[in-house]
């Protein structure tokens, strides 16, 4: 198959959808890989490394879309890319169709096969192409939180690890899923006193078994949250209710219970945030202060560490890319239910319920798309 990897052009997107290691695997199977010039530059991969792995570099994005049977990307196509996508072309990327009506209509019109990273799903209902980014964001939450706790950054002036003779900082993590677990590991590693809260007792049992002694698990409810925020130096919001907005576990009134200079990192900001006063920020201007509480609410945290994020993402996507390239999308999806769940729009037909519901479109029978 002929694969094309364009340079990401969405504002501030520095990741690339394939590494030289991925190119080498695909070329081994006899596939042709076109990479747009400088596509990997911001992630730390030079064109020469892609060439050495067997790829061909193309100057322009138009050439990449023109030549490729399958496009592998990171972010959803932006308006200037809509017209480049061809009928029957397979596009494998994050789409998040439910948050963009114009994108949905453009992809229906294109006649392309749109396989969305975010809906590829395993039998245990986990989302293998979202997990790596949650892992990155969870670990970053502590790194960023520690930075903004510094006095020049408007924080309390607390060193999370403390020093001999001085107690370490207190970290409260709301939600003990992927983000929360990775945040807890990082905070515990720094020597902080960590509390994880979740509504699932089973999850708390698992965490209690695997976490070090400086991590305590507490059931998430309003009373316990109110008590914990009085003492916390850093609060991480890591709650997710699938398919719904995040609940506001810390309301504006509750900020008054927190000490001046406390930092909140609301990782769940992309789902509305679990701290009422959070609103999305960017890497250029990541924080704001309300009631003397420093809010960090960057909606695409992995974007700040493109080298790590690219490797984490491509480690997870490459096995699927190989299946699609080796078998073609139809056979690959028939033989792998995980991939089949990723099909959102197929040659003009909406086949994913969430997308049809979001924009009041007719849902076509997925099975009818296989001929
Ligand atoms: N900002 C970013 O750059 C970024 C990056 C990756 C993920 N995220 C977001 O981070 C959030 C968490 O993702 P995840 O992968 O860890 O999800 P997850 O499903 O693995 O974990 C969510 C956890 O929240 C718990 N929960 C639900 N209601 C709760 C409540 N009232 N109190 C406490 N816990 C509660 C669940 O039981 C679950 O354990 C999501 O909104 C995700 O979109 C943001």
GROMACS .gro file of C-alpha atoms and ligand atoms in nm:
model
  415
    1UNK     CA    1   0.000   0.000   0.000
    2UNK     CA    2   0.108   0.361  -0.047
    3UNK     CA    3   0.102   0.552   0.280
    4UNK     CA    4   0.133   0.927   0.327
    5UNK     CA    5   0.224   1.118   0.643
    6UNK     CA    6   0.155   1.493   0.616
    7UNK     CA    7   0.309   1.756   0.842
    8UNK     CA    8   0.055   1.857   1.108
    9UNK     CA    9  -0.066   2.209   1.042
   10UNK     CA   10  -0.311   2.260   1.327
   11UNK     CA   11  -0.195   2.545   1.548
   12UNK     CA   12   0.071   2.432   1.797
   13UNK     CA   13   0.061   2.066   1.694
   14UNK     CA   14   0.419   1.940   1.697
   15UNK     CA   15   0.363   1.567   1.688
   16UNK     CA   16   0.403   1.350   1.378
   17UNK     CA   17   0.203   1.035   1.304
   18UNK     CA   18   0.499   0.811   1.225
   19UNK     CA   19   0.858   0.765   1.340
   20UNK     CA   20   1.150   0.628   1.137
   21UNK     CA   21   1.099   0.299   1.326
   22UNK     CA   22   0.743   0.279   1.190
   23UNK     CA   23   0.863   0.351   0.837
   24UNK     CA   24   1.118   0.070   0.864
   25UNK     CA   25   0.847  -0.181   0.965
   26UNK     CA   26   0.615  -0.077   0.682
   27UNK     CA   27   0.890  -0.086   0.421
   28UNK     CA   28   0.985  -0.437   0.541
   29UNK     CA   29   0.633  -0.546   0.444
   30UNK     CA   30   0.677  -0.396   0.098
   31UNK     CA   31   0.478  -0.076   0.150
   32UNK     CA   32   0.573   0.268   0.018
   33UNK     CA   33   0.584   0.552   0.271
   34UNK     CA   34   0.578   0.920   0.174
   35UNK     CA   35   0.659   1.171   0.446
   36UNK     CA   36   0.608   1.544   0.398
   37UNK     CA   37   0.927   1.751   0.428
   38UNK     CA   38   0.999   1.847   0.792
   39UNK     CA   39   0.693   1.654   0.918
   40UNK     CA   40   0.898   1.510   1.206
   41UNK     CA   41   1.114   1.814   1.271
   42UNK     CA   42   0.929   1.945   1.579
   43UNK     CA   43   0.922   1.597   1.731
   44UNK     CA   44   1.296   1.558   1.690
   45UNK     CA   45   1.298   1.337   1.378
   46UNK     CA   46   1.494   1.471   1.079
   47UNK     CA   47   1.403   1.396   0.716
   48UNK     CA   48   1.737   1.214   0.682
   49UNK     CA   49   1.628   0.962   0.950
   50UNK     CA   50   1.305   0.890   0.761
   51UNK     CA   51   1.500   0.850   0.435
   52UNK     CA   52   1.746   0.613   0.604
   53UNK     CA   53   1.449   0.404   0.723
   54UNK     CA   54   1.317   0.377   0.366
   55UNK     CA   55   1.073   0.666   0.329
   56UNK     CA   56   1.053   0.916   0.043
   57UNK     CA   57   1.024   1.282   0.135
   58UNK     CA   58   0.773   1.496  -0.056
   59UNK     CA   59   0.793   1.874  -0.062
   60UNK     CA   60   0.425   1.964  -0.031
   61UNK     CA   61   0.116   1.848   0.156
   62UNK     CA   62  -0.071   1.833  -0.179
   63UNK     CA   63   0.174   1.572  -0.312
   64UNK     CA   64   0.133   1.360   0.002
   65UNK     CA   65  -0.247   1.354  -0.020
   66UNK     CA   66  -0.233   1.303  -0.395
   67UNK     CA   67  -0.008   0.999  -0.393
   68UNK     CA   68  -0.128   0.816  -0.080
   69UNK     CA   69  -0.394   0.546  -0.056
   70UNK     CA   70  -0.378   0.577   0.321
   71UNK     CA   71  -0.311   0.896   0.518
   72UNK     CA   72  -0.180   0.859   0.872
   73UNK     CA   73  -0.212   1.175   1.081
   74UNK     CA   74  -0.232   1.296   1.439
   75UNK     CA   75  -0.498   1.569   1.454
   76UNK     CA   76  -0.826   1.598   1.267
   77UNK     CA   77  -0.794   1.758   0.922
   78UNK     CA   78  -0.840   2.135   0.934
   79UNK     CA   79  -1.044   2.327   0.674
   80UNK     CA   80  -0.752   2.376   0.433
   81UNK     CA   81  -0.701   1.998   0.420
   82UNK     CA   82  -1.064   1.903   0.349
   83UNK     CA   83  -1.033   1.938  -0.027
   84UNK     CA   84  -0.708   1.738  -0.036
   85UNK     CA   85  -0.878   1.421   0.089
   86UNK     CA   86  -0.982   1.194  -0.197
   87UNK     CA   87  -1.270   0.955  -0.251
   88UNK     CA   88  -1.195   0.607  -0.112
   89UNK     CA   89  -0.875   0.730   0.058
   90UNK     CA   90  -0.827   0.579   0.403
   91UNK     CA   91  -0.760   0.843   0.670
   92UNK     CA   92  -0.641   0.716   1.010
   93UNK     CA   93  -0.617   0.995   1.271
   94UNK     CA   94  -0.790   1.156   1.569
   95UNK     CA   95  -1.115   1.300   1.427
   96UNK     CA   96  -1.338   1.387   1.727
   97UNK     CA   97  -1.629   1.425   1.484
   98UNK     CA   98  -1.880   1.494   1.761
   99UNK     CA   99  -1.710   1.827   1.829
  100UNK     CA  100  -1.706   1.956   1.468
  101UNK     CA  101  -2.006   1.962   1.237
  102UNK     CA  102  -1.813   2.119   0.942
  103UNK     CA  103  -1.549   1.843   0.963
  104UNK     CA  104  -1.820   1.575   0.971
  105UNK     CA  105  -1.991   1.713   0.661
  106UNK     CA  106  -1.659   1.763   0.480
  107UNK     CA  107  -1.557   1.402   0.540
  108UNK     CA  108  -1.900   1.271   0.431
  109UNK     CA  109  -1.866   1.474   0.112
  110UNK     CA  110  -1.509   1.354   0.049
  111UNK     CA  111  -1.613   0.989   0.014
  112UNK     CA  112  -1.306   0.889   0.217
  113UNK     CA  113  -1.288   0.610   0.476
  114UNK     CA  114  -1.240   0.781   0.813
  115UNK     CA  115  -1.104   0.561   1.088
  116UNK     CA  116  -1.081   0.754   1.414
  117UNK     CA  117  -0.809   0.680   1.670
  118UNK     CA  118  -1.037   0.782   1.957
  119UNK     CA  119  -1.304   0.518   1.889
  120UNK     CA  120  -1.075   0.218   1.832
  121UNK     CA  121  -1.188   0.007   2.128
  122UNK     CA  122  -1.079  -0.316   2.294
  123UNK     CA  123  -1.323  -0.580   2.424
  124UNK     CA  124  -1.270  -0.456   2.780
  125UNK     CA  125  -1.396  -0.118   2.647
  126UNK     CA  126  -1.057   0.050   2.695
  127UNK     CA  127  -0.945   0.296   2.425
  128UNK     CA  128  -0.590   0.195   2.327
  129UNK     CA  129  -0.519   0.506   2.119
  130UNK     CA  130  -0.631   0.750   2.390
  131UNK     CA  131  -0.448   0.581   2.679
  132UNK     CA  132  -0.096   0.692   2.576
  133UNK     CA  133  -0.199   1.060   2.576
  134UNK     CA  134  -0.364   1.022   2.918
  135UNK     CA  135  -0.041   0.868   3.042
  136UNK     CA  136   0.158   1.165   2.914
  137UNK     CA  137  -0.090   1.420   3.058
  138UNK     CA  138  -0.101   1.244   3.396
  139UNK     CA  139   0.275   1.247   3.434
  140UNK     CA  140   0.299   1.604   3.308
  141UNK     CA  141   0.036   1.723   3.556
  142UNK     CA  142   0.280   1.683   3.844
  143UNK     CA  143   0.572   1.837   3.653
  144UNK     CA  144   0.360   2.144   3.570
  145UNK     CA  145   0.201   2.155   3.916
  146UNK     CA  146   0.544   2.147   4.082
  147UNK     CA  147   0.660   2.433   3.861
  148UNK     CA  148   0.360   2.656   3.933
  149UNK     CA  149   0.394   2.593   4.308
  150UNK     CA  150   0.712   2.801   4.288
  151UNK     CA  151   0.671   3.154   4.426
  152UNK     CA  152   0.785   3.337   4.107
  153UNK     CA  153   0.509   3.145   3.925
  154UNK     CA  154   0.249   3.275   4.179
  155UNK     CA  155   0.241   2.945   4.373
  156UNK     CA  156   0.264   2.879   4.744
  157UNK     CA  157   0.640   2.836   4.736
  158UNK     CA  158   0.629   2.469   4.830
  159UNK     CA  159   0.881   2.208   4.713
  160UNK     CA  160   0.674   1.893   4.661
  161UNK     CA  161   0.946   1.659   4.784
  162UNK     CA  162   1.030   1.866   5.092
  163UNK     CA  163   1.382   1.830   5.235
  164UNK     CA  164   1.515   1.650   5.543
  165UNK     CA  165   1.351   1.815   5.843
  166UNK     CA  166   1.074   1.976   5.634
  167UNK     CA  167   0.751   1.795   5.543
  168UNK     CA  168   0.685   1.722   5.178
  169UNK     CA  169   0.398   1.880   4.984
  170UNK     CA  170   0.045   1.742   4.966
  171UNK     CA  171  -0.107   1.636   4.633
  172UNK     CA  172  -0.477   1.560   4.591
  173UNK     CA  173  -0.577   1.368   4.276
  174UNK     CA  174  -0.945   1.357   4.182
  175UNK     CA  175  -1.004   1.045   3.970
  176UNK     CA  176  -0.790   0.732   3.983
  177UNK     CA  177  -0.803   0.628   3.616
  178UNK     CA  178  -0.515   0.647   3.367
  179UNK     CA  179  -0.435   1.017   3.425
  180UNK     CA  180  -0.477   0.991   3.803
  181UNK     CA  181  -0.263   0.680   3.836
  182UNK     CA  182   0.025   0.826   3.635
  183UNK     CA  183   0.002   1.154   3.828
  184UNK     CA  184   0.008   0.964   4.158
  185UNK     CA  185   0.316   0.767   4.054
  186UNK     CA  186   0.504   1.085   3.966
  187UNK     CA  187   0.400   1.270   4.280
  188UNK     CA  188   0.485   0.971   4.499
  189UNK     CA  189   0.821   0.941   4.326
  190UNK     CA  190   0.899   1.301   4.420
  191UNK     CA  191   0.824   1.213   4.781
  192UNK     CA  192   0.498   1.409   4.811
  193UNK     CA  193   0.212   1.299   5.037
  194UNK     CA  194  -0.051   1.189   4.786
  195UNK     CA  195  -0.425   1.129   4.815
  196UNK     CA  196  -0.621   0.972   4.527
  197UNK     CA  197  -1.000   1.000   4.533
  198UNK     CA  198  -1.234   0.799   4.313
  199UNK     CA  199  -1.601   0.698   4.332
  200UNK     CA  200  -1.512   0.339   4.243
  201UNK     CA  201  -1.418   0.139   4.552
  202UNK     CA  202  -1.283  -0.137   4.331
  203UNK     CA  203  -1.050   0.109   4.162
  204UNK     CA  204  -0.935   0.237   4.503
  205UNK     CA  205  -0.870  -0.123   4.613
  206UNK     CA  206  -0.650  -0.185   4.307
  207UNK     CA  207  -0.462   0.141   4.358
  208UNK     CA  208  -0.412   0.073   4.726
  209UNK     CA  209  -0.248  -0.260   4.632
  210UNK     CA  210  -0.003  -0.116   4.380
  211UNK     CA  211   0.081   0.232   4.510
  212UNK     CA  212   0.370   0.309   4.747
  213UNK     CA  213   0.310   0.394   5.113
  214UNK     CA  214   0.301   0.770   5.055
  215UNK     CA  215  -0.020   0.731   4.851
  216UNK     CA  216  -0.353   0.711   5.036
  217UNK     CA  217  -0.686   0.627   4.872
  218UNK     CA  218  -1.004   0.801   4.987
  219UNK     CA  219  -1.360   0.773   4.854
  220UNK     CA  220  -1.462   1.073   4.645
  221UNK     CA  221  -1.754   1.268   4.790
  222UNK     CA  222  -1.822   1.634   4.864
  223UNK     CA  223  -1.735   1.608   5.234
  224UNK     CA  224  -1.399   1.436   5.174
  225UNK     CA  225  -1.307   1.674   4.892
  226UNK     CA  226  -1.385   1.980   5.109
  227UNK     CA  227  -1.162   1.846   5.386
  228UNK     CA  228  -0.875   1.752   5.152
  229UNK     CA  229  -0.856   2.081   4.959
  230UNK     CA  230  -0.795   2.275   5.282
  231UNK     CA  231  -0.458   2.102   5.312
  232UNK     CA  232  -0.358   2.031   4.950
  233UNK     CA  233  -0.074   2.220   4.782
  234UNK     CA  234  -0.154   2.075   4.439
  235UNK     CA  235  -0.490   1.944   4.315
  236UNK     CA  236  -0.507   1.740   3.992
  237UNK     CA  237  -0.845   1.704   3.818
  238UNK     CA  238  -0.849   1.365   3.643
  239UNK     CA  239  -1.214   1.262   3.643
  240UNK     CA  240  -1.395   1.113   3.345
  241UNK     CA  241  -1.755   1.010   3.304
  242UNK     CA  242  -1.763   0.853   2.954
  243UNK     CA  243  -1.979   1.046   2.711
  244UNK     CA  244  -2.061   1.322   2.962
  245UNK     CA  245  -1.922   1.650   3.083
  246UNK     CA  246  -1.693   1.623   3.385
  247UNK     CA  247  -1.875   1.692   3.716
  248UNK     CA  248  -1.773   2.011   3.901
  249UNK     CA  249  -1.625   1.852   4.210
  250UNK     CA  250  -1.468   2.180   4.325
  251UNK     CA  251  -1.709   2.472   4.290
  252UNK     CA  252  -1.615   2.840   4.287
  253UNK     CA  253  -1.728   2.875   4.652
  254UNK     CA  254  -1.494   2.595   4.755
  255UNK     CA  255  -1.186   2.787   4.630
  256UNK     CA  256  -1.211   2.994   4.951
  257UNK     CA  257  -1.130   2.680   5.150
  258UNK     CA  258  -0.794   2.651   4.972
  259UNK     CA  259  -0.478   2.826   5.088
  260UNK     CA  260  -0.343   3.112   4.874
  261UNK     CA  261  -0.097   2.985   4.615
  262UNK     CA  262  -0.252   2.639   4.589
  263UNK     CA  263  -0.222   2.507   4.232
  264UNK     CA  264  -0.496   2.320   4.044
  265UNK     CA  265  -0.408   2.132   3.726
  266UNK     CA  266  -0.741   2.038   3.568
  267UNK     CA  267  -0.645   1.773   3.314
  268UNK     CA  268  -1.015   1.701   3.256
  269UNK     CA  269  -1.057   2.051   3.110
  270UNK     CA  270  -1.112   1.896   2.766
  271UNK     CA  271  -1.440   1.752   2.902
  272UNK     CA  272  -1.541   2.078   3.072
  273UNK     CA  273  -1.314   2.040   3.377
  274UNK     CA  274  -1.386   1.910   3.726
  275UNK     CA  275  -1.305   2.245   3.887
  276UNK     CA  276  -1.586   2.494   3.814
  277UNK     CA  277  -1.354   2.791   3.761
  278UNK     CA  278  -1.141   2.617   3.495
  279UNK     CA  279  -1.153   2.727   3.135
  280UNK     CA  280  -0.923   2.596   2.860
  281UNK     CA  281  -0.581   2.763   2.832
  282UNK     CA  282  -0.290   2.720   2.592
  283UNK     CA  283   0.081   2.644   2.626
  284UNK     CA  284   0.153   3.011   2.545
  285UNK     CA  285  -0.055   3.130   2.839
  286UNK     CA  286  -0.121   2.824   3.054
  287UNK     CA  287  -0.233   2.968   3.389
  288UNK     CA  288  -0.466   3.221   3.548
  289UNK     CA  289  -0.541   3.302   3.911
  290UNK     CA  290  -0.884   3.312   4.074
  291UNK     CA  291  -0.924   3.372   4.449
  292UNK     CA  292  -0.546   3.331   4.486
  293UNK     CA  293  -0.562   2.977   4.344
  294UNK     CA  294  -0.339   2.918   4.040
  295UNK     CA  295  -0.531   2.736   3.762
  296UNK     CA  296  -0.342   2.538   3.493
  297UNK     CA  297  -0.595   2.418   3.233
  298UNK     CA  298  -0.413   2.337   2.908
  299UNK     CA  299  -0.643   2.128   2.690
  300UNK     CA  300  -0.365   1.957   2.489
  301UNK     CA  301  -0.097   1.895   2.749
  302UNK     CA  302   0.090   1.627   2.544
  303UNK     CA  303   0.156   1.895   2.280
  304UNK     CA  304   0.430   2.041   2.503
  305UNK     CA  305   0.635   1.722   2.493
  306UNK     CA  306   0.609   1.618   2.126
  307UNK     CA  307   0.908   1.384   2.131
  308UNK     CA  308   0.763   1.168   2.411
  309UNK     CA  309   0.406   1.205   2.285
  310UNK     CA  310   0.495   1.105   1.928
  311UNK     CA  311   0.673   0.792   2.049
  312UNK     CA  312   0.390   0.707   2.291
  313UNK     CA  313   0.123   0.756   2.024
  314UNK     CA  314   0.304   0.575   1.743
  315UNK     CA  315   0.390   0.280   1.970
  316UNK     CA  316   0.014   0.234   2.003
  317UNK     CA  317  -0.092   0.315   1.645
  318UNK     CA  318   0.173   0.123   1.447
  319UNK     CA  319   0.027  -0.228   1.500
  320UNK     CA  320  -0.305  -0.101   1.360
  321UNK     CA  321  -0.136   0.086   1.074
  322UNK     CA  322   0.042  -0.236   0.977
  323UNK     CA  323  -0.283  -0.436   0.978
  324UNK     CA  324  -0.454  -0.174   0.762
  325UNK     CA  325  -0.163  -0.156   0.519
  326UNK     CA  326  -0.116  -0.533   0.495
  327UNK     CA  327  -0.482  -0.628   0.456
  328UNK     CA  328  -0.663  -0.317   0.332
  329UNK     CA  329  -0.923  -0.151   0.556
  330UNK     CA  330  -1.209  -0.390   0.482
  331UNK     CA  331  -1.028  -0.716   0.564
  332UNK     CA  332  -0.843  -0.556   0.857
  333UNK     CA  333  -1.171  -0.435   1.011
  334UNK     CA  334  -1.355  -0.762   0.949
  335UNK     CA  335  -1.076  -0.954   1.121
  336UNK     CA  336  -1.021  -0.707   1.406
  337UNK     CA  337  -1.323  -0.578   1.600
  338UNK     CA  338  -1.105  -0.315   1.769
  339UNK     CA  339  -1.029  -0.150   1.438
  340UNK     CA  340  -1.386  -0.191   1.314
  341UNK     CA  341  -1.502   0.025   1.608
  342UNK     CA  342  -1.278   0.301   1.470
  343UNK     CA  343  -1.482   0.335   1.151
  344UNK     CA  344  -1.681   0.659   1.175
  345UNK     CA  345  -1.754   0.772   0.819
  346UNK     CA  346  -1.719   0.530   0.528
  347UNK     CA  347  -1.743   0.652   0.169
  348UNK     CA  348  -2.013   0.908   0.247
  349UNK     CA  349  -2.202   0.703   0.508
  350UNK     CA  350  -2.196   0.778   0.882
  351UNK     CA  351  -2.150   0.442   1.058
  352UNK     CA  352  -2.072   0.553   1.415
  353UNK     CA  353  -2.374   0.619   1.636
  354UNK     CA  354  -2.212   0.897   1.841
  355UNK     CA  355  -2.140   1.095   1.523
  356UNK     CA  356  -2.489   1.044   1.376
  357UNK     CA  357  -2.649   1.145   1.709
  358UNK     CA  358  -2.428   1.452   1.748
  359UNK     CA  359  -2.536   1.606   1.417
  360UNK     CA  360  -2.875   1.443   1.361
  361UNK     CA  361  -2.755   1.240   1.064
  362UNK     CA  362  -2.875   0.905   0.933
  363UNK     CA  363  -2.681   0.615   1.079
  364UNK     CA  364  -2.589   0.362   0.811
  365UNK     CA  365  -2.546  -0.008   0.879
  366UNK     CA  366  -2.173  -0.073   0.921
  367UNK     CA  367  -2.198  -0.424   0.779
  368UNK     CA  368  -2.333  -0.280   0.451
  369UNK     CA  369  -1.997  -0.110   0.396
  370UNK     CA  370  -1.813  -0.439   0.349
  371UNK     CA  371  -1.854  -0.580   0.001
  372LIG     N1  372  -0.575   1.805   2.906
  372LIG     C1  373  -0.518   1.710   2.834
  372LIG     O1  374  -0.423   1.735   2.758
  372LIG     C2  375  -0.567   1.570   2.845
  372LIG     C3  376  -0.491   1.463   2.792
  372LIG     C4  377  -0.538   1.333   2.811
  372LIG     C5  378  -0.659   1.311   2.880
  372LIG     N2  379  -0.730   1.417   2.926
  372LIG     C6  380  -0.857   1.403   3.001
  372LIG     O2  381  -0.831   1.357   3.133
  372LIG     C7  382  -0.952   1.303   3.187
  372LIG     C8  383  -0.922   1.170   3.257
  372LIG     O3  384  -0.885   1.073   3.159
  372LIG     P1  385  -0.849   0.922   3.198
  372LIG     O4  386  -0.793   0.859   3.076
  372LIG     O5  387  -0.771   0.917   3.324
  372LIG     O6  388  -0.996   0.862   3.227
  372LIG     P2  389  -1.027   0.725   3.303
  372LIG     O7  390  -1.162   0.682   3.255
  372LIG     O8  391  -0.913   0.631   3.295
  372LIG     O9  392  -1.039   0.770   3.457
  372LIG     C9  393  -1.141   0.851   3.507
  372LIG    C10  394  -1.165   0.815   3.651
  372LIG    O10  395  -1.255   0.913   3.708
  372LIG    C11  396  -1.330   0.845   3.805
  372LIG     N3  397  -1.443   0.926   3.848
  372LIG    C12  398  -1.563   0.942   3.786
  372LIG     N4  399  -1.641   1.025   3.862
  372LIG    C13  400  -1.567   1.062   3.970
  372LIG    C14  401  -1.590   1.145   4.082
  372LIG     N5  402  -1.706   1.208   4.101
  372LIG     N6  403  -1.490   1.159   4.175
  372LIG    C15  404  -1.372   1.098   4.157
  372LIG     N7  405  -1.344   1.016   4.054
  372LIG    C16  406  -1.441   0.999   3.961
  372LIG    C17  407  -1.364   0.713   3.738
  372LIG    O11  408  -1.408   0.616   3.831
  372LIG    C18  409  -1.230   0.678   3.672
  372LIG    O12  410  -1.150   0.596   3.756
  372LIG    C19  411  -1.046   1.291   3.065
  372LIG    O13  412  -1.135   1.401   3.068
  372LIG    C20  413  -0.955   1.302   2.946
  372LIG    O14  414  -1.021   1.349   2.830
  372LIG    C21  415  -0.687   1.545   2.908
   0.00000   0.00000   0.00000
